[in-house]
Amino acid sequence: MNNAYFMLGDFQVYYSSVVITAGIFLCWVMTLYLYWRSGRNTAAVHVFAVFAFVLSVIISRFLHWYFNSESYSSFGSAMTDYSYGSYALPGMLIAIWISAVLVKKTGLARYAGKLLDCAAPGVCLLIAFIRLSALFNNTCKGKMIIKNESFQFLPIAYPVADAAGNISYRFATFFVQFLVMLVVALLVWNLYFKQQSTKMRKPCPKTGNVARLAMVFYGAVEIIADSTRYDSPLMHFKFISFLNQYSAFISLAQVFAAAMMLGILIYYSVKSIRGYGFSWLHPLCWVMFGAGIFGVGKLGEYNVQRYATYGRCYAIMAVSLVIVSLSIYMLYCSCKRSE
């Protein structure tokens, strides 16, 4: 529920919407600049932006409705009335990928990967602004209650009122993720320019790598941030309800991020083996990835849900996610051509 707004004529404009709109604008400007700088037809960016916006709204809202249908009076209201309910961020990433493919099929862009590379820094910045927008609603707050008054301030804690009006200071997940994603956006921006002079070993393409690594970095941030939320979007299947006994406590965002990272690991493994041949590096990276996922899932997420030992579990998760990300980055580096 958006609980803050101002009036613009006869329209109610929510502050959270203003923040997200600012993020969309900055994402579009950054993508446009990078694509123009590469000497390509910028019309592709405009069409890409329209496709991505429309599909993001539809897919993100649909996913949230599907796994949280009890929050809406009907499917129709979920898709038309955005004054309540929320969205599933993975839907936006799916929509962006589909949009790049669609623009390529129009002939405006030769490579979908190049378009995604140019969009990657802006998308990371947009994610940061989407998280910042939670400052004006009741989403993306932490499970942990900060009782020490010395830490009851941003970016650590944020006051949340319950139904009776009692105030508790919860961990400010939204603000911490906002700050971390700003750093990720800067790293991806720098990676984009470094990638321009990087030569890849066939059959690994030169384009799309910035976008893939950006999603690895985002996935690492999202997995641990989502774990801290008290409103994490869980996988409550609507039409395949028998699966709920296995998935009702599992986060959609975490599963999506982990699956995305696994897909990228497989992608670079295949490209590296075809271009460089099988070596000790490949099983090493697979073992690192598996160990990291075990650390995230069992030593981190499972234990934090079972024992609520936040400090220890999140420290383990953070280290494990660094290992997971490093295993993918090492495989990416193995696809680069040595000078």
GROMACS .gro file of C-alpha atoms in nm:
model
  339
    1MET     CA    1   0.000   0.000   0.000
    2ASN     CA    2   0.133   0.344  -0.095
    3ASN     CA    3   0.069   0.561   0.209
    4ALA     CA    4   0.197   0.897   0.087
    5TYR     CA    5   0.094   1.106  -0.210
    6PHE     CA    6   0.028   1.456  -0.334
    7MET     CA    7  -0.244   1.589  -0.560
    8LEU     CA    8  -0.177   1.695  -0.919
    9GLY     CA    9  -0.506   1.829  -1.043
   10ASP     CA   10  -0.756   1.548  -1.004
   11PHE     CA   11  -0.485   1.283  -0.986
   12GLN     CA   12  -0.319   1.130  -0.684
   13VAL     CA   13   0.055   1.104  -0.743
   14TYR     CA   14   0.238   0.874  -0.504
   15TYR     CA   15   0.586   0.971  -0.392
   16SER     CA   16   0.707   0.615  -0.450
   17SER     CA   17   0.593   0.645  -0.812
   18VAL     CA   18   0.787   0.969  -0.850
   19VAL     CA   19   1.107   0.799  -0.726
   20ILE     CA   20   1.060   0.502  -0.961
   21THR     CA   21   0.986   0.737  -1.252
   22ALA     CA   22   1.311   0.922  -1.180
   23GLY     CA   23   1.493   0.587  -1.188
   24ILE     CA   24   1.330   0.496  -1.521
   25PHE     CA   25   1.431   0.831  -1.669
   26LEU     CA   26   1.794   0.795  -1.556
   27CYS     CA   27   1.805   0.438  -1.685
   28TRP     CA   28   1.679   0.554  -2.025
   29VAL     CA   29   1.929   0.843  -2.041
   30MET     CA   30   2.225   0.621  -1.947
   31THR     CA   31   2.125   0.354  -2.199
   32LEU     CA   32   2.073   0.615  -2.469
   33TYR     CA   33   2.415   0.771  -2.402
   34LEU     CA   34   2.604   0.441  -2.411
   35TYR     CA   35   2.425   0.321  -2.723
   36TRP     CA   36   2.478   0.654  -2.900
   37ARG     CA   37   2.845   0.651  -2.796
   38SER     CA   38   2.887   0.312  -2.962
   39GLY     CA   39   2.775   0.465  -3.294
   40ARG     CA   40   2.448   0.277  -3.326
   41ASN     CA   41   2.096   0.384  -3.417
   42THR     CA   42   1.945   0.528  -3.098
   43ALA     CA   43   1.592   0.459  -3.224
   44ALA     CA   44   1.651   0.108  -3.093
   45VAL     CA   45   1.678   0.246  -2.738
   46HIS     CA   46   1.347   0.432  -2.763
   47VAL     CA   47   1.161   0.125  -2.888
   48PHE     CA   48   1.341  -0.090  -2.631
   49ALA     CA   49   1.233   0.149  -2.352
   50VAL     CA   50   0.867   0.131  -2.456
   51PHE     CA   51   0.868  -0.248  -2.483
   52ALA     CA   52   1.054  -0.286  -2.152
   53PHE     CA   53   0.822  -0.050  -1.964
   54VAL     CA   54   0.499  -0.209  -2.085
   55LEU     CA   55   0.616  -0.567  -2.043
   56SER     CA   56   0.773  -0.492  -1.702
   57VAL     CA   57   0.446  -0.360  -1.566
   58ILE     CA   58   0.250  -0.657  -1.700
   59ILE     CA   59   0.491  -0.937  -1.606
   60SER     CA   60   0.597  -0.795  -1.266
   61ARG     CA   61   0.239  -0.736  -1.162
   62PHE     CA   62   0.124  -1.073  -1.296
   63LEU     CA   63   0.391  -1.260  -1.099
   64HIS     CA   64   0.302  -1.074  -0.780
   65TRP     CA   65  -0.068  -1.145  -0.832
   66TYR     CA   66  -0.002  -1.514  -0.907
   67PHE     CA   67   0.193  -1.575  -0.586
   68ASN     CA   68  -0.010  -1.329  -0.374
   69SER     CA   69  -0.359  -1.350  -0.519
   70GLU     CA   70  -0.514  -1.308  -0.173
   71SER     CA   71  -0.387  -0.948  -0.176
   72TYR     CA   72  -0.617  -0.856  -0.467
   73SER     CA   73  -0.992  -0.860  -0.516
   74SER     CA   74  -0.951  -0.999  -0.867
   75PHE     CA   75  -0.701  -1.047  -1.146
   76GLY     CA   76  -0.852  -0.754  -1.333
   77SER     CA   77  -0.805  -0.517  -1.042
   78ALA     CA   78  -0.447  -0.638  -0.995
   79MET     CA   79  -0.366  -0.544  -1.354
   80THR     CA   80  -0.549  -0.208  -1.356
   81ASP     CA   81  -0.543  -0.060  -1.004
   82TYR     CA   82  -0.187   0.011  -0.890
   83SER     CA   83  -0.279   0.204  -0.577
   84TYR     CA   84  -0.239  -0.115  -0.373
   85GLY     CA   85  -0.046  -0.440  -0.396
   86SER     CA   86   0.309  -0.462  -0.520
   87TYR     CA   87   0.525  -0.617  -0.793
   88ALA     CA   88   0.778  -0.895  -0.844
   89LEU     CA   89   1.111  -0.747  -0.950
   90PRO     CA   90   1.218  -1.060  -1.146
   91GLY     CA   91   0.938  -0.976  -1.388
   92MET     CA   92   1.116  -0.655  -1.483
   93LEU     CA   93   1.438  -0.841  -1.565
   94ILE     CA   94   1.250  -1.097  -1.774
   95ALA     CA   95   1.074  -0.813  -1.957
   96ILE     CA   96   1.402  -0.633  -2.032
   97TRP     CA   97   1.552  -0.947  -2.185
   98ILE     CA   98   1.240  -1.013  -2.396
   99SER     CA   99   1.235  -0.648  -2.508
  100ALA     CA  100   1.595  -0.662  -2.631
  101VAL     CA  101   1.515  -0.973  -2.836
  102LEU     CA  102   1.204  -0.804  -2.981
  103VAL     CA  103   1.402  -0.493  -3.080
  104LYS     CA  104   1.659  -0.713  -3.252
  105LYS     CA  105   1.379  -0.879  -3.450
  106THR     CA  106   1.256  -0.537  -3.567
  107GLY     CA  107   1.597  -0.484  -3.730
  108LEU     CA  108   1.673  -0.170  -3.528
  109ALA     CA  109   1.946  -0.348  -3.331
  110ARG     CA  110   2.192  -0.597  -3.474
  111TYR     CA  111   2.275  -0.755  -3.140
  112ALA     CA  112   2.040  -0.789  -2.844
  113GLY     CA  113   2.347  -0.839  -2.625
  114LYS     CA  114   2.485  -0.496  -2.713
  115LEU     CA  115   2.156  -0.332  -2.622
  116LEU     CA  116   2.149  -0.517  -2.292
  117ASP     CA  117   2.512  -0.421  -2.220
  118CYS     CA  118   2.428  -0.054  -2.269
  119ALA     CA  119   2.121  -0.090  -2.049
  120ALA     CA  120   2.298  -0.279  -1.768
  121PRO     CA  121   2.435   0.018  -1.565
  122GLY     CA  122   2.103   0.201  -1.593
  123VAL     CA  123   1.904  -0.107  -1.493
  124CYS     CA  124   2.118  -0.146  -1.180
  125LEU     CA  125   2.054   0.220  -1.099
  126LEU     CA  126   1.682   0.171  -1.163
  127ILE     CA  127   1.677  -0.122  -0.919
  128ALA     CA  128   1.840   0.105  -0.662
  129PHE     CA  129   1.565   0.366  -0.712
  130ILE     CA  130   1.292   0.101  -0.696
  131ARG     CA  131   1.425  -0.002  -0.357
  132LEU     CA  132   1.450   0.361  -0.246
  133SER     CA  133   1.082   0.408  -0.332
  134ALA     CA  134   0.999   0.182  -0.035
  135LEU     CA  135   1.076   0.484   0.183
  136PHE     CA  136   0.718   0.591   0.106
  137ASN     CA  137   0.533   0.261   0.153
  138ASN     CA  138   0.536  -0.042   0.382
  139THR     CA  139   0.739  -0.278   0.161
  140CYS     CA  140   1.097  -0.405   0.177
  141LYS     CA  141   1.150  -0.363   0.552
  142GLY     CA  142   1.355  -0.608   0.754
  143LYS     CA  143   1.255  -0.886   0.991
  144MET     CA  144   1.514  -0.773   1.242
  145ILE     CA  145   1.391  -0.524   1.503
  146ILE     CA  146   1.658  -0.273   1.607
  147LYS     CA  147   1.610  -0.209   1.978
  148ASN     CA  148   1.929  -0.014   2.044
  149GLU     CA  149   1.836   0.355   2.012
  150SER     CA  150   2.188   0.437   1.894
  151PHE     CA  151   2.113   0.254   1.567
  152GLN     CA  152   1.754   0.366   1.507
  153PHE     CA  153   1.828   0.576   1.201
  154LEU     CA  154   1.885   0.536   0.826
  155PRO     CA  155   2.051   0.350   0.666
  156ILE     CA  156   2.029   0.097   0.953
  157ALA     CA  157   1.671   0.116   1.078
  158TYR     CA  158   1.334   0.260   0.983
  159PRO     CA  159   1.022   0.314   1.200
  160VAL     CA  160   0.727   0.090   1.112
  161ALA     CA  161   0.382   0.115   1.272
  162ASP     CA  162   0.165  -0.193   1.330
  163ALA     CA  163  -0.216  -0.206   1.314
  164ALA     CA  164  -0.241  -0.075   1.671
  165GLY     CA  165  -0.014   0.218   1.596
  166ASN     CA  166   0.287   0.081   1.787
  167ILE     CA  167   0.620   0.187   1.640
  168SER     CA  168   0.911  -0.053   1.600
  169TYR     CA  169   1.240   0.013   1.426
  170ARG     CA  170   1.309  -0.251   1.165
  171PHE     CA  171   1.622  -0.312   0.965
  172ALA     CA  172   1.607  -0.078   0.663
  173THR     CA  173   1.652  -0.342   0.393
  174PHE     CA  174   1.529  -0.107   0.122
  175PHE     CA  175   1.783   0.164   0.203
  176VAL     CA  176   2.079  -0.069   0.244
  177GLN     CA  177   1.999  -0.232  -0.090
  178PHE     CA  178   1.959   0.112  -0.246
  179LEU     CA  179   2.313   0.206  -0.137
  180VAL     CA  180   2.465  -0.128  -0.242
  181MET     CA  181   2.297  -0.115  -0.584
  182LEU     CA  182   2.439   0.235  -0.637
  183VAL     CA  183   2.783   0.082  -0.591
  184VAL     CA  184   2.692  -0.204  -0.826
  185ALA     CA  185   2.574   0.047  -1.089
  186LEU     CA  186   2.912   0.224  -1.071
  187LEU     CA  187   3.098  -0.107  -1.099
  188VAL     CA  188   2.892  -0.213  -1.401
  189TRP     CA  189   2.942   0.131  -1.562
  190ASN     CA  190   3.318   0.086  -1.526
  191LEU     CA  191   3.294  -0.274  -1.649
  192TYR     CA  192   3.114  -0.159  -1.963
  193PHE     CA  193   3.405   0.062  -2.070
  194LYS     CA  194   3.663  -0.202  -1.984
  195GLN     CA  195   3.473  -0.460  -2.188
  196GLN     CA  196   3.501  -0.242  -2.501
  197SER     CA  197   3.870  -0.327  -2.533
  198THR     CA  198   3.832  -0.690  -2.424
  199LYS     CA  199   3.860  -0.960  -2.689
  200MET     CA  200   3.668  -1.282  -2.632
  201ARG     CA  201   3.773  -1.629  -2.736
  202LYS     CA  202   3.535  -1.787  -2.986
  203PRO     CA  203   3.259  -1.902  -2.955
  204CYS     CA  204   3.195  -1.657  -2.669
  205PRO     CA  205   3.044  -1.337  -2.818
  206LYS     CA  206   3.178  -0.995  -2.730
  207THR     CA  207   2.833  -0.860  -2.649
  208GLY     CA  208   2.607  -0.948  -2.358
  209ASN     CA  209   2.884  -1.008  -2.106
  210VAL     CA  210   2.836  -0.682  -1.916
  211ALA     CA  211   2.465  -0.759  -1.878
  212ARG     CA  212   2.534  -1.113  -1.759
  213LEU     CA  213   2.787  -1.005  -1.498
  214ALA     CA  214   2.558  -0.723  -1.387
  215MET     CA  215   2.287  -0.980  -1.320
  216VAL     CA  216   2.534  -1.193  -1.122
  217PHE     CA  217   2.617  -0.893  -0.902
  218TYR     CA  218   2.250  -0.804  -0.864
  219GLY     CA  219   2.161  -1.166  -0.786
  220ALA     CA  220   2.417  -1.177  -0.505
  221VAL     CA  221   2.276  -0.857  -0.354
  222GLU     CA  222   1.913  -0.963  -0.398
  223ILE     CA  223   1.954  -1.307  -0.237
  224ILE     CA  224   2.083  -1.171   0.091
  225ALA     CA  225   1.868  -0.857   0.092
  226ASP     CA  226   1.551  -1.054   0.022
  227SER     CA  227   1.633  -1.288   0.310
  228THR     CA  228   1.621  -0.998   0.555
  229ARG     CA  229   1.272  -0.881   0.446
  230TYR     CA  230   0.958  -0.954   0.647
  231ASP     CA  231   0.751  -0.922   0.326
  232SER     CA  232   0.965  -1.139   0.100
  233PRO     CA  233   0.755  -1.260  -0.199
  234LEU     CA  234   0.710  -1.631  -0.134
  235MET     CA  235   0.619  -1.896  -0.390
  236HIS     CA  236   0.254  -1.970  -0.316
  237PHE     CA  237   0.136  -2.138  -0.636
  238LYS     CA  238  -0.222  -2.057  -0.732
  239PHE     CA  239  -0.299  -2.325  -0.990
  240ILE     CA  240  -0.043  -2.589  -0.891
  241SER     CA  241  -0.124  -2.574  -0.522
  242PHE     CA  242   0.020  -2.916  -0.433
  243LEU     CA  243   0.367  -2.760  -0.478
  244ASN     CA  244   0.301  -2.521  -0.192
  245GLN     CA  245   0.397  -2.782   0.066
  246TYR     CA  246   0.749  -2.762  -0.077
  247SER     CA  247   0.771  -2.399  -0.189
  248ALA     CA  248   0.551  -2.188   0.040
  249PHE     CA  249   0.851  -2.081   0.251
  250ILE     CA  250   1.083  -2.020  -0.047
  251SER     CA  251   1.139  -1.672  -0.186
  252LEU     CA  252   1.062  -1.614  -0.554
  253ALA     CA  253   1.334  -1.348  -0.577
  254GLN     CA  254   1.598  -1.578  -0.429
  255VAL     CA  255   1.506  -1.872  -0.653
  256PHE     CA  256   1.507  -1.648  -0.960
  257ALA     CA  257   1.845  -1.496  -0.869
  258ALA     CA  258   2.001  -1.838  -0.800
  259ALA     CA  259   1.859  -1.985  -1.123
  260MET     CA  260   1.986  -1.686  -1.319
  261MET     CA  261   2.335  -1.725  -1.170
  262LEU     CA  262   2.332  -2.099  -1.244
  263GLY     CA  263   2.231  -2.030  -1.603
  264ILE     CA  264   2.518  -1.784  -1.646
  265LEU     CA  265   2.761  -2.033  -1.488
  266ILE     CA  266   2.652  -2.298  -1.740
  267TYR     CA  267   2.674  -2.047  -2.026
  268TYR     CA  268   3.036  -1.952  -1.953
  269SER     CA  269   3.130  -2.313  -1.878
  270VAL     CA  270   3.011  -2.422  -2.223
  271LYS     CA  271   3.176  -2.129  -2.401
  272SER     CA  272   3.501  -2.174  -2.209
  273ILE     CA  273   3.527  -2.548  -2.276
  274ARG     CA  274   3.451  -2.503  -2.646
  275GLY     CA  275   3.699  -2.220  -2.685
  276TYR     CA  276   3.977  -2.324  -2.448
  277GLY     CA  277   3.923  -2.692  -2.385
  278PHE     CA  278   3.845  -2.869  -2.060
  279SER     CA  279   4.082  -2.790  -1.773
  280TRP     CA  280   4.107  -2.803  -1.394
  281LEU     CA  281   3.950  -2.456  -1.382
  282HIS     CA  282   3.606  -2.582  -1.477
  283PRO     CA  283   3.548  -2.839  -1.199
  284LEU     CA  284   3.709  -2.593  -0.955
  285CYS     CA  285   3.454  -2.326  -1.045
  286TRP     CA  286   3.168  -2.578  -1.029
  287VAL     CA  287   3.277  -2.691  -0.682
  288MET     CA  288   3.308  -2.328  -0.572
  289PHE     CA  289   2.960  -2.255  -0.704
  290GLY     CA  290   2.811  -2.563  -0.535
  291ALA     CA  291   2.982  -2.487  -0.205
  292GLY     CA  292   2.866  -2.128  -0.223
  293ILE     CA  293   2.505  -2.228  -0.291
  294PHE     CA  294   2.521  -2.473   0.001
  295GLY     CA  295   2.649  -2.194   0.223
  296VAL     CA  296   2.368  -1.965   0.109
  297GLY     CA  297   2.090  -2.224   0.131
  298LYS     CA  298   2.175  -2.441   0.433
  299LEU     CA  299   2.420  -2.247   0.647
  300GLY     CA  300   2.255  -1.916   0.566
  301GLU     CA  301   1.886  -1.911   0.470
  302TYR     CA  302   1.778  -2.236   0.637
  303ASN     CA  303   1.955  -2.161   0.964
  304VAL     CA  304   1.837  -1.802   0.979
  305GLN     CA  305   1.476  -1.915   0.937
  306ARG     CA  306   1.515  -2.193   1.191
  307TYR     CA  307   1.734  -2.030   1.456
  308ALA     CA  308   1.717  -1.653   1.376
  309THR     CA  309   2.092  -1.616   1.430
  310TYR     CA  310   2.103  -1.316   1.201
  311GLY     CA  311   2.461  -1.196   1.238
  312ARG     CA  312   2.626  -1.534   1.188
  313CYS     CA  313   2.394  -1.653   0.912
  314TYR     CA  314   2.413  -1.335   0.704
  315ALA     CA  315   2.791  -1.325   0.738
  316ILE     CA  316   2.804  -1.680   0.600
  317MET     CA  317   2.561  -1.588   0.321
  318ALA     CA  318   2.771  -1.286   0.224
  319VAL     CA  319   3.092  -1.489   0.203
  320SER     CA  320   2.913  -1.768   0.014
  321LEU     CA  321   2.771  -1.523  -0.241
  322VAL     CA  322   3.116  -1.378  -0.300
  323ILE     CA  323   3.239  -1.732  -0.373
  324VAL     CA  324   2.945  -1.795  -0.611
  325SER     CA  325   3.008  -1.467  -0.795
  326LEU     CA  326   3.382  -1.531  -0.812
  327SER     CA  327   3.329  -1.876  -0.965
  328ILE     CA  328   3.125  -1.722  -1.248
  329TYR     CA  329   3.369  -1.436  -1.297
  330MET     CA  330   3.659  -1.679  -1.325
  331LEU     CA  331   3.478  -1.869  -1.600
  332TYR     CA  332   3.405  -1.539  -1.776
  333CYS     CA  333   3.776  -1.450  -1.760
  334SER     CA  334   3.863  -1.789  -1.908
  335CYS     CA  335   3.660  -1.689  -2.214
  336LYS     CA  336   3.872  -1.379  -2.273
  337ARG     CA  337   4.143  -1.396  -2.531
  338SER     CA  338   4.492  -1.333  -2.400
  339GLU     CA  339   4.685  -1.064  -2.586
   0.00000   0.00000   0.00000
